[in-house]
Structures are given as C-alpha cells and as structure tokens.
Amino acid sequence: MDRRTLAGGLGGLALVIAAVVALRTGDAPDTLKREIDDGVEVVQQQDPMKPANPRAQALDVDALQIAWNGSASAYEVRWNGNEQLVPGPEVELVGLNPDQRTEVEIRAVSATGKRSEPLTIAATPKDLYDDKWDDQLVGQTDRFDGPESLDPRKWRVEAEPECLGLRPFGQSKRIDVDCSMAAFQSNTPVRFGVPASDGAVGRAIISVAGAVESSHVRLTLLPDPWQYLKETDVQPRGAVSLDITTQGTRIIADADLPRTDKQVTLGDSQITGLVAGVRHRWEMRVLPDAVVALRDGVVVAYEAVAIKTPLVHPRIRIDGGGFLDSFGVGGVPERAVPTEVIPLLPETEVPQDAVAAKVVTAEPGNQVRVVDIPVSAKRIAVAPPAQLVVIRKPESRPGTLPKLADRPAGIKTGGPRLHVMHDDGTKPPQPLPRKGRILVTAEINAIGHRGIELELNGKRIVALPTNEQGSAVPGRHEFWLDAKVLGPGANARLKLSVLPADHGEPVITETVFELGKTP
C-alpha cells in the first residue's frame, strides 16, 4: 500500500443529504474552482462543532497529553505559536518547558476545511507528571530512543529489515514500526516475587502509540520454552496476553490456565485503546489470582486466572504499524541473558562463545520439544524445521543490531479510497443497476491538499475545494450519481485525484465496477 507520512489521519463525519450544489469560484488564487456536473448531487456536511470536555495529563515532565470530546473529521491544535492537525480527539505535545503553563486551543475541522470555534485548556506539565510511575519496576527501563535501542543482548527482533526506523519525538526519538507484523522478544524474564503494595507479584509495562490506520499491539507473557519459537497467531500454552487495539484493551489467557473467582473493579476511562500518534502507558499487572490491564494507571480490563510458573518471558508484537517508546518489568530482579535463535540447517554449528545450546522444535497439538546439546557439537542431527537456541557469554553480543534509520516526523496514513453502492444496497462485485442512484464515497487521508477531482469514464464530474478556512485535513466526501450518466458500456470507471497545495502530482486511486444490462 502507498503509505505517506502526514500529520493527520481519517476521522468520522456527520453527514446529511442536500440538494445539488451550484457552481462556485473561490476568492483565493490557489482555491480550486468548485464544479459539480449535471447528474451529480453532493452529500452536504454539517459545520464542525466546537470540541468539548478537555482533559490533560503528562507521561513525561516536558510533555502534555490533551484529550477532548468530538466527532469531527480532524482537529487543529495550536500552542506556543505552533499548529498541528490531528486525526482524532487527542494530541501529545512534547518538548515543553516543565514549569511553564501552556495554553492550548483546539478547533474541529471539516473535510472541506471549515473550522469551529476554539476550545481552550491550559496546564503545566510538571504539575501533572507523576514521578511514581516507575517505583515498582526493577532493573533499567528500556527507552527505545536511538540506534542502539534494540541491543541483541536484551532483545531478539522478528521483522523485515527495512520496516523499523527512528522518528523524532520532542528532543528525542522513538522506534517507528512500519511492518505488517513485528515481534520483539525480551531476553530479560519476569520472575514473580512476594506481592507488592498493589498485590502484584510481577508486572510488565509498555509505552506505545498507534498509527493512523488500525494498529494492534500485543504484550504476551510466555512460559518456557515458548520464547524460543517464532511468533504465530496461535496462543501458546500457558501464555497470557495484553491485547490492545484502536477499539480497546483486553486480557487473553490460555484456556488451560486455572480460573479463579477474583473480581476487579474497572476504572472510568472514556478511551481504553490505542490512539494515533499519542503515547499511552499500559501495565500488565500479575496478581496471584488475576491478570489486570491498566491504561495510564486506570484499570481497563482483567482476567481471573492464576499463572503458576515462577518465571515468564515478555514479547511485544505490533501489527499494522505503531511507535514503540519504552518497556519495563517488575518482580524479582533478573539480568538479561544474551540469547540467539538460529534456524537449524545442515551446516549450522554451535558458536564458540556459547555456554549452553539446545534444539527447540514445535510439535503438533501446540506442544514444544527441547533437547539440550553439547556446546562442542559440530553437526546437529535434527531434521528441520527446528531452532538452535544458543546462550552466549555475558559479554557477547549475539546477532547484529537492527537497522534503525532516521525518518521524518509525522503520522503515517494510507492513500485515498473509493467505494460505490447502489441505493438498493447492491455493491461490487455484483453488477450495479443502470437505474436509480449510486452513492460514491471518497475517503481522503492527505493533509494540506487544495481539493479533489472525480472522473467518470474519463470525464471530470466533480471538482471540490477542501481548504475553505485553512489547511485541508483527512475526511470523507459522498456523492450521489444518477445511474443514467454511467454510459453504455458493460463497466464504469471512477478516478479520484487528490490535488496537493503545491500543484505537484496528484495522488490517484481508481475503481472499476460492473453494470447490469440496460433495462
């Protein structure tokens, strides 16, 4: 998919049907001339409503997270002379003065660029920052903020080589995951101890942000020896996962784990899932009789199960893109064990700096077989598929560092999309009737564009400006077509062009749909 880095994304719109829009020419030199062909009716959009109920919190002493209520296509946020367009009702402002009161203005923006009246909120980062976040953690928290972030002594990475990078985050950076799937296996286990003041015997904490398109983050606690196998869509035996999507958060536990009668009260959180471009902090808190999920300190989910193994191995999986910021664990302190997992081939040998080696093989029935082998072994008499697991000396660095190239700031979005549906409910690939009306939906993910154009069978039928009161935002536009304008052919072709503000090459998408016989 053609993905671009933009400071915006796709949001919802409230839409109402309106009459045919007359031709109009804008006043600004760069404003696209609005032209609606005969046989085309524009679905008029409501004016954007002023956002409401602003809220602020801080995950860092120099950052603010501002959230509000609203259902606009996007929002314009202004602070300290800065301006940013965001896809949803939340933003994170970084690199602030911890002691300075920051005033923030938020305006809702429609798909055609109209702005609402501003909502205002002011806050001082230092006053909101809770410096007790890390009190229950042991060892050093992993900050994924540089090229050495994924040290092979501490992490094993399963991802395409070029899909990881570093994106600016205030004065620092964070790992940008641009893969269909990436898995990060920690070499530092979580060992459960005596219950802490909150009842937890162990915990894992992750700070992560979503991408504009649907993201999915899963933090799994794996019992031995599942940490040596590659990531799959099958829940390993005895594992418990913190499952986070843009829709919410839940705990998924293996059905064989013993159930308990533990009851946990959920907190009052309006949003419980991932947010595009905005960090949140999730905690997977392990109690003797339950596993609890917290988002920014608020309980959002739990599962009444008991983990019986004394030690587990955390794995982070990100699907659909996202930003990885930090990771930490709590329990009994454990050091990272430099570990490398090598696909077993006929010529594979045990490295000279190995202190232990074993062959791990996945077997039917969701089982795993482990065989210890001498570190002096030159030939390993095991048929693939299997994995050679090598435990190296503490000073060794197994494997190589993943390539983490710098990437520009912003949020990733996809290209534009086109959808068609007849007013009787018929959708492609079924042939659309040649009578009645056809609803055309154009979903735009670009930002700063000056307008869109729609062509039917090579003829332009719509020219629509999108920057009425400022920079254009992602949004959705709908048009009704009279089926009589489709022409005599067996198929119809629609072409959508998103016109950039700099008059450069437009971003284009097309769709072809079949037509029924002429009535």
XYZ file of C-alpha atoms in Angstrom:
519
model
C 0.000 0.000 0.000
C 1.164 3.518 -0.782
C 1.805 4.996 2.630
C 2.773 8.608 3.281
C 3.975 10.445 6.384
C 1.466 13.121 7.290
C 0.402 14.988 10.428
C -3.174 13.830 10.092
C -5.488 10.915 9.516
C -9.004 9.747 8.874
C -11.807 10.655 11.222
C -15.566 10.390 11.272
C -18.073 12.849 9.820
C -21.689 13.677 10.419
C -23.398 13.810 7.014
C -26.795 14.935 5.758
C -28.324 14.857 2.269
C -28.533 18.224 0.484
C -29.679 19.483 -2.894
C -27.424 19.865 -5.919
C -24.662 22.373 -5.164
C -24.350 25.230 -7.629
C -21.070 26.122 -9.322
C -18.889 28.495 -7.310
C -15.428 30.020 -7.674
C -13.291 30.704 -4.592
C -11.628 34.042 -3.951
C -8.075 32.851 -3.153
C -5.709 32.322 -6.125
C -4.969 28.713 -5.054
C -8.596 27.807 -4.402
C -9.882 25.148 -6.733
C -12.935 26.163 -8.789
C -15.913 24.220 -7.477
C -17.722 22.399 -10.280
C -20.459 19.786 -9.915
C -21.668 18.159 -13.132
C -25.310 17.550 -14.005
C -26.462 14.218 -12.607
C -24.208 14.552 -9.529
C -25.505 15.503 -6.074
C -23.184 16.349 -3.194
C -23.910 15.000 0.276
C -23.570 18.168 2.303
C -21.555 18.053 5.538
C -22.582 19.659 8.794
C -20.462 22.550 10.013
C -17.879 21.298 12.546
C -18.993 21.525 16.168
C -16.813 23.044 18.869
C -14.968 20.317 20.851
C -15.911 19.829 24.498
C -14.728 18.420 27.844
C -10.937 18.995 27.611
C -8.622 16.846 29.773
C -4.848 16.913 30.361
C -2.235 14.526 31.747
C 1.541 14.060 31.480
C 3.620 10.905 30.944
C 6.842 12.947 30.915
C 7.825 16.092 32.775
C 8.137 18.006 29.466
C 5.039 16.690 27.662
C 1.270 17.117 27.790
C -1.462 14.816 26.556
C -4.656 16.710 25.782
C -7.916 14.859 25.081
C -11.430 16.141 24.374
C -14.826 15.014 23.108
C -15.820 15.411 19.473
C -16.614 13.595 16.230
C -15.048 15.861 13.597
C -13.051 14.786 10.564
C -9.899 16.147 12.228
C -8.762 18.831 14.654
C -6.443 21.827 14.549
C -4.372 22.247 17.718
C -2.467 25.468 18.499
C 0.010 26.112 21.347
C 3.050 28.338 21.922
C 2.927 29.595 18.332
C 2.763 26.043 16.964
C -0.007 24.398 14.937
C -0.763 20.718 14.312
C -3.578 18.811 12.622
C -4.542 15.542 14.307
C -6.950 12.787 13.192
C -8.793 12.220 16.454
C -9.753 13.889 19.736
C -6.329 13.610 21.377
C -2.839 15.043 20.942
C 0.531 14.810 22.704
C 2.627 17.979 22.877
C 6.303 17.291 23.588
C 9.430 19.326 24.269
C 7.604 21.762 26.579
C 9.013 23.781 29.453
C 8.112 21.689 32.534
C 7.445 24.787 34.670
C 5.631 26.874 32.059
C 1.846 26.971 31.816
C 0.910 26.030 28.254
C -2.352 27.247 26.731
C -3.828 25.042 24.022
C -6.594 25.843 21.513
C -8.479 23.046 19.720
C -10.737 23.564 16.701
C -12.770 20.929 14.892
C -12.142 20.848 11.130
C -14.476 19.528 8.435
C -13.380 17.636 5.314
C -13.746 20.862 3.307
C -11.524 22.841 5.701
C -14.086 24.688 7.815
C -13.059 25.441 11.430
C -15.190 25.503 14.571
C -14.936 27.924 17.478
C -11.896 27.103 19.658
C -11.888 25.072 22.847
C -9.189 26.250 25.284
C -7.321 24.396 28.036
C -4.175 25.359 29.966
C -1.845 23.141 32.016
C 1.692 22.956 33.418
C 3.466 19.626 32.629
C 5.345 19.443 35.929
C 2.114 19.782 37.919
C 0.557 16.774 36.154
C 3.585 14.497 35.900
C 3.506 11.545 38.313
C 7.089 10.628 39.200
C 5.967 7.433 40.969
C 5.270 5.568 37.688
C 8.464 3.507 37.903
C 8.572 2.781 41.645
C 7.503 -0.858 41.177
C 9.913 -1.614 38.310
C 13.215 -3.464 38.661
C 16.318 -3.041 36.566
C 16.731 -0.421 33.891
C 13.722 0.688 31.831
C 14.237 0.241 28.086
C 13.951 3.562 26.250
C 13.617 2.919 22.522
C 15.169 6.248 21.572
C 18.253 5.529 19.475
C 20.126 3.214 17.085
C 21.326 1.003 19.981
C 17.821 0.613 21.457
C 17.369 -2.990 20.364
C 20.622 -4.332 21.811
C 20.833 -8.032 20.791
C 21.914 -8.872 24.340
C 18.474 -7.779 25.525
C 16.178 -8.204 22.514
C 15.527 -10.591 19.642
C 13.644 -8.976 16.757
C 11.438 -10.673 14.191
C 10.668 -8.142 11.429
C 11.506 -7.186 7.862
C 14.927 -5.461 7.855
C 13.772 -2.103 6.473
C 10.467 -1.691 8.328
C 11.930 -0.299 11.564
C 13.200 3.254 11.935
C 13.572 6.190 14.312
C 11.047 9.016 14.300
C 11.524 12.343 16.137
C 9.739 12.703 19.457
C 10.344 16.103 21.056
C 14.059 16.370 21.721
C 14.427 12.590 21.467
C 13.290 9.766 19.155
C 11.273 6.557 19.293
C 11.085 3.399 17.215
C 8.711 3.665 14.275
C 7.294 0.244 13.370
C 6.091 0.229 9.751
C 5.500 -3.507 9.270
C 2.524 -5.747 8.759
C 3.965 -7.584 11.808
C 6.975 -7.087 14.061
C 7.821 -9.075 17.205
C 10.274 -8.061 19.951
C 11.301 -10.860 22.331
C 12.891 -9.698 25.562
C 15.884 -11.645 26.863
C 15.062 -10.332 30.365
C 12.497 -12.565 32.073
C 9.922 -11.558 34.681
C 10.346 -13.549 37.886
C 7.399 -13.388 40.245
C 8.051 -12.488 43.890
C 6.090 -11.590 47.024
C 3.039 -9.337 46.435
C 3.781 -5.619 46.337
C 1.582 -2.938 47.912
C -0.857 -3.199 44.976
C -0.965 -7.006 45.245
C 1.172 -7.666 42.161
C 3.791 -10.433 42.179
C 5.153 -9.183 38.852
C 4.377 -6.770 36.039
C 5.326 -5.588 32.558
C 4.792 -2.022 31.368
C 4.836 -0.735 27.784
C 4.560 2.810 26.450
C 3.363 2.776 22.856
C 1.383 4.814 20.311
C -0.744 3.635 17.426
C -0.546 4.504 13.759
C -3.388 6.280 11.966
C -4.614 3.126 10.314
C -5.740 0.273 12.522
C -2.930 -0.778 14.840
C -2.727 -3.818 17.086
C -0.240 -4.238 19.950
C 0.069 -7.422 21.982
C 2.261 -7.875 25.060
C 2.500 -11.590 25.919
C 4.000 -13.324 28.955
C 5.374 -16.618 27.629
C 6.272 -19.624 29.787
C 9.437 -21.519 28.982
C 10.291 -22.637 26.241
C 7.814 -20.726 24.030
C 10.066 -17.661 23.974
C 12.392 -19.513 21.596
C 9.784 -20.073 18.873
C 8.719 -17.583 16.221
C 5.599 -15.503 16.616
C 2.382 -17.116 15.381
C -1.334 -16.333 15.602
C -1.853 -19.296 17.945
C -1.917 -18.521 21.672
C 0.904 -20.601 23.256
C 0.075 -22.985 26.069
C 0.133 -21.246 29.447
C 0.525 -17.755 27.953
C -1.336 -14.571 28.921
C -1.549 -11.542 26.627
C -2.376 -7.875 26.978
C -4.216 -7.218 23.710
C -4.525 -3.565 22.628
C -6.285 -2.217 19.528
C -7.746 1.120 18.494
C -11.072 -0.229 19.800
C -9.942 -1.074 23.325
C -7.887 -3.299 25.628
C -8.444 -6.835 26.890
C -6.588 -9.704 28.575
C -6.384 -13.013 26.672
C -5.389 -16.089 28.685
C -4.779 -19.668 27.644
C -7.916 -21.708 28.355
C -5.874 -24.307 30.279
C -4.790 -21.824 32.961
C -6.649 -22.303 36.273
C -9.595 -19.945 36.741
C -10.292 -18.044 39.976
C -13.230 -16.112 41.405
C -11.292 -12.828 41.623
C -13.364 -9.675 40.934
C -11.630 -6.446 39.856
C -13.375 -3.077 39.580
C -12.814 -1.303 36.265
C -11.948 2.396 36.228
C -13.805 5.204 34.488
C -11.885 5.639 31.224
C -13.553 7.116 28.131
C -10.917 5.666 25.786
C -9.223 2.340 26.534
C -7.333 1.580 23.312
C -4.553 2.865 21.067
C -4.552 6.431 19.749
C -2.826 7.514 16.548
C 0.451 9.260 17.303
C -0.236 9.625 21.046
C 1.602 7.560 23.651
C -0.188 5.769 26.429
C 1.228 3.591 29.145
C -0.178 0.100 29.615
C 0.617 -2.079 32.594
C 0.126 -5.826 32.691
C -0.159 -6.429 36.442
C 0.087 -10.082 37.578
C -1.703 -10.884 40.839
C -1.708 -14.337 42.467
C -5.298 -14.836 41.251
C -5.735 -12.480 38.249
C -4.020 -10.553 35.489
C -5.045 -6.886 35.297
C -4.601 -4.333 32.488
C -4.131 -0.639 33.272
C -4.002 2.281 30.839
C -2.298 5.353 32.273
C -2.933 3.981 35.752
C -6.643 3.233 35.218
C -7.879 -0.386 35.268
C -9.421 -1.154 31.849
C -9.554 -4.986 31.760
C -8.761 -8.136 33.736
C -8.893 -11.914 33.546
C -9.408 -14.068 36.643
C -6.648 -16.626 36.037
C -3.621 -17.788 38.022
C -0.170 -18.051 36.415
C 1.543 -20.995 38.112
C 5.009 -20.762 36.561
C 7.502 -18.702 38.621
C 9.059 -17.039 35.587
C 7.752 -15.749 32.223
C 9.277 -14.116 29.134
C 7.735 -10.884 27.738
C 7.183 -10.494 23.987
C 5.857 -7.391 22.206
C 4.038 -7.812 18.891
C 2.917 -4.856 16.752
C 0.627 -5.310 13.734
C -0.338 -2.537 11.340
C 2.277 -0.043 12.485
C 2.902 1.952 15.638
C 5.505 3.712 17.771
C 7.461 1.908 20.498
C 8.577 4.213 23.310
C 9.574 2.322 26.486
C 9.347 -1.003 28.318
C 9.938 -2.123 31.893
C 9.278 -5.062 34.214
C 8.642 -5.579 37.914
C 9.098 -8.532 40.251
C 12.328 -10.164 41.399
C 15.351 -8.586 39.634
C 16.693 -10.682 36.749
C 19.519 -9.929 34.346
C 19.262 -10.232 30.570
C 20.662 -13.480 29.182
C 22.279 -12.974 25.738
C 20.364 -15.441 23.579
C 20.293 -16.128 19.854
C 17.817 -18.296 17.980
C 19.147 -19.705 14.706
C 17.093 -21.647 12.130
C 18.605 -25.123 12.022
C 20.212 -26.034 8.715
C 22.548 -28.972 7.854
C 25.659 -26.748 8.072
C 24.664 -24.969 11.318
C 27.285 -25.102 14.071
C 27.232 -24.008 17.712
C 29.141 -20.688 18.091
C 32.404 -20.795 20.016
C 31.264 -18.339 22.709
C 28.202 -20.418 23.641
C 27.812 -21.520 27.252
C 24.708 -23.611 26.502
C 22.799 -24.805 23.460
C 19.530 -26.595 22.782
C 17.317 -27.551 19.885
C 13.687 -26.425 20.114
C 11.025 -27.912 17.867
C 7.326 -27.101 17.605
C 5.197 -30.230 17.574
C 1.534 -30.996 16.808
C -1.040 -30.235 19.471
C 0.526 -26.894 20.421
C 3.494 -28.642 22.053
C 7.226 -27.873 22.149
C 10.140 -30.318 22.391
C 13.514 -29.196 23.804
C 16.757 -31.186 23.501
C 19.997 -29.991 25.141
C 23.128 -30.468 23.029
C 26.859 -30.127 23.841
C 28.368 -26.727 23.039
C 31.191 -28.583 21.269
C 28.790 -30.123 18.753
C 29.817 -29.575 15.144
C 26.974 -31.450 13.488
C 23.456 -31.390 14.849
C 21.489 -34.468 13.822
C 17.989 -32.935 13.861
C 15.788 -32.545 10.819
C 14.351 -29.091 10.147
C 12.150 -27.251 10.883
C 13.753 -26.625 14.240
C 15.522 -23.816 16.059
C 19.031 -23.844 17.526
C 18.983 -21.810 20.743
C 22.361 -20.515 21.860
C 23.015 -18.964 25.287
C 26.167 -16.887 24.982
C 28.694 -15.498 27.436
C 27.539 -12.318 29.248
C 29.985 -10.120 27.324
C 28.892 -11.471 23.928
C 26.608 -9.637 21.516
C 24.566 -12.249 19.628
C 23.497 -11.351 16.105
C 23.564 -7.788 14.809
C 21.707 -4.613 15.625
C 18.571 -3.974 13.558
C 18.978 -1.098 11.120
C 17.166 1.937 12.576
C 17.388 4.762 10.049
C 16.051 8.225 10.854
C 12.599 9.030 9.487
C 10.736 12.342 9.243
C 8.261 13.449 11.889
C 4.547 12.901 11.447
C 1.956 10.140 11.341
C 1.613 7.513 8.638
C -1.540 7.293 6.569
C -2.686 5.354 3.529
C -3.726 6.605 0.133
C -7.241 7.680 -0.837
C -10.049 5.115 -1.222
C -13.160 4.912 -3.388
C -16.328 2.941 -2.636
C -19.571 2.630 -4.608
C -23.011 1.321 -3.643
C -26.390 1.432 -5.404
C -29.303 2.945 -3.498
C -30.934 -0.506 -3.431
C -27.949 -1.830 -1.431
C -26.120 -3.562 -4.303
C -22.318 -3.388 -4.043
C -19.493 -4.627 -6.292
C -18.589 -7.254 -7.333
C -22.317 -7.608 -8.092
C -23.398 -5.650 -11.200
C -24.972 -2.296 -10.309
C -28.383 -1.487 -11.839
C -28.498 1.205 -14.536
C -31.479 2.940 -12.935
C -31.812 4.793 -9.640
C -28.792 6.365 -7.896
C -25.280 5.289 -6.922
C -23.518 6.540 -3.779
C -19.809 7.272 -4.295
C -17.708 7.612 -1.126
C -14.230 9.174 -1.340
C -12.037 8.694 1.757
C -9.117 11.144 1.786
C -6.067 10.644 4.021
C -3.968 13.566 2.744
C -3.317 16.837 4.569
C -2.780 20.308 3.151
C -4.351 19.437 -0.212
C -6.320 22.115 -2.083
C -9.088 19.902 -3.394
C -10.254 16.694 -5.040
C -11.476 15.775 -8.511
C -13.673 12.852 -9.541
C -13.802 11.478 -13.091
C -16.319 9.068 -14.602
C -15.136 7.176 -17.681
C -12.503 9.853 -18.386
C -14.815 12.884 -17.892
C -14.448 15.128 -14.850
C -17.734 15.292 -12.959
C -16.625 16.831 -9.629
C -14.097 19.486 -8.631
C -14.299 20.233 -4.905
C -12.054 22.597 -2.890
C -11.066 21.343 0.576
C -9.240 24.343 2.083
C -12.060 26.793 2.809
C -10.624 28.193 6.070
C -7.121 26.752 6.264
C -5.103 23.620 5.602
C -7.173 20.673 4.439
C -7.498 17.563 6.574
C -8.336 13.915 6.014
C -12.033 13.278 5.665
C -14.845 11.674 3.746
C -16.857 13.037 0.829
C -20.020 11.476 -0.590
C -21.747 11.998 -3.916
C -24.917 10.616 -5.494
C -24.689 9.744 -9.205
C -27.739 9.387 -11.416
C -27.262 5.908 -12.914
C -28.260 7.324 -16.308
C -24.854 9.092 -16.567
C -22.914 5.811 -16.455
C -22.855 5.325 -20.225
C -23.499 2.338 -22.466
C -20.509 0.123 -21.593
C -20.502 -3.065 -19.517
C -18.281 -1.381 -16.884
C -17.841 2.063 -15.381
C -14.541 3.568 -14.207
C -14.230 6.150 -11.431
C -10.976 8.022 -10.829
C -10.295 10.088 -7.708
C -7.473 12.673 -7.687
C -6.250 14.428 -4.536
C -4.649 17.731 -5.588
C -1.678 18.877 -3.456
C -1.356 22.519 -2.398
C 1.959 22.885 -4.237
C 0.321 21.945 -7.575
C 2.512 18.867 -7.769
C 1.471 15.444 -8.995
C -1.952 14.408 -7.620
C -2.445 11.229 -5.614
C -4.802 8.990 -7.591
C -6.953 5.946 -6.968
C -9.428 4.244 -9.311
C -12.211 1.714 -9.112
C -13.999 -0.180 -11.880
C -17.414 -1.751 -11.327
C -19.673 -3.880 -13.469
C -23.036 -2.639 -14.740
C -26.187 -4.646 -15.253
C -27.989 -4.895 -18.540
C -29.841 -1.848 -19.798
C -33.441 -2.050 -18.552
